[in-house]
């Protein structure tokens, strides 16, 4: 199997997340080898294994919320929705975030929750996409 270029890895990750994080595009321009190493995300987090990709993305959402990284939370929220997470699954993840990491972690989810709210309204309460 031929090794993917940095741009191919960024595209693959973007396809699976439903959008391309701008930081990956920038990193690919600066250091293609970094993006190749980062590409493990594509093969582990964004691909079904023993755990479905959706479950791993919800776990990642909880972790980045605990780190209070708002842009990371936004990326994981968008990826969770794109990968079929329901509003109920996301809100249960929010409960875990609240219990394990407290109010600051929940606050880091503020803008991402607006995406969930908008998606819920436009999809009739169901966040899943085809």
mmCIF file with all atom_site columns, C-alpha atoms in Angstrom, residues 8-21 42 46 82-83:
data_model
loop_
_atom_site.group_PDB
_atom_site.id
_atom_site.type_symbol
_atom_site.label_atom_id
_atom_site.label_alt_id
_atom_site.label_comp_id
_atom_site.label_asym_id
_atom_site.label_entity_id
_atom_site.label_seq_id
_atom_site.pdbx_PDB_ins_code
_atom_site.Cartn_x
_atom_site.Cartn_y
_atom_site.Cartn_z
_atom_site.occupancy
_atom_site.B_iso_or_equiv
_atom_site.pdbx_formal_charge
_atom_site.auth_seq_id
_atom_site.auth_comp_id
_atom_site.auth_asym_id
_atom_site.auth_atom_id
_atom_site.pdbx_PDB_model_num
ATOM 1  C CA . UNK A 1 8  ? -4.544  13.061 1.263  1.00 0.00 ? 8  UNK A CA 1
ATOM 2  C CA . UNK A 1 9  ? -4.526  12.433 5.018  1.00 0.00 ? 9  UNK A CA 1
ATOM 3  C CA . UNK A 1 10 ? -6.120  15.824 5.699  1.00 0.00 ? 10 UNK A CA 1
ATOM 4  C CA . UNK A 1 11 ? -8.809  15.095 3.094  1.00 0.00 ? 11 UNK A CA 1
ATOM 5  C CA . UNK A 1 12 ? -9.502  11.654 4.561  1.00 0.00 ? 12 UNK A CA 1
ATOM 6  C CA . UNK A 1 13 ? -9.832  13.059 8.071  1.00 0.00 ? 13 UNK A CA 1
ATOM 7  C CA . UNK A 1 14 ? -12.054 15.861 6.766  1.00 0.00 ? 14 UNK A CA 1
ATOM 8  C CA . UNK A 1 15 ? -14.291 13.385 4.957  1.00 0.00 ? 15 UNK A CA 1
ATOM 9  C CA . UNK A 1 16 ? -14.775 11.333 8.126  1.00 0.00 ? 16 UNK A CA 1
ATOM 10 C CA . UNK A 1 17 ? -15.320 14.355 10.382 1.00 0.00 ? 17 UNK A CA 1
ATOM 11 C CA . UNK A 1 18 ? -17.633 16.108 7.945  1.00 0.00 ? 18 UNK A CA 1
ATOM 12 C CA . UNK A 1 19 ? -15.360 19.167 7.749  1.00 0.00 ? 19 UNK A CA 1
ATOM 13 C CA . UNK A 1 20 ? -11.646 19.856 7.542  1.00 0.00 ? 20 UNK A CA 1
ATOM 14 C CA . UNK A 1 21 ? -10.051 21.429 10.615 1.00 0.00 ? 21 UNK A CA 1
ATOM 15 C CA . UNK A 1 42 ? -7.792  8.751  10.890 1.00 0.00 ? 42 UNK A CA 1
ATOM 16 C CA . UNK A 1 46 ? -12.438 8.054  13.136 1.00 0.00 ? 46 UNK A CA 1
ATOM 17 C CA . UNK A 1 82 ? -21.509 13.978 11.429 1.00 0.00 ? 82 UNK A CA 1
ATOM 18 C CA . UNK A 1 83 ? -20.830 10.440 12.666 1.00 0.00 ? 83 UNK A CA 1
#
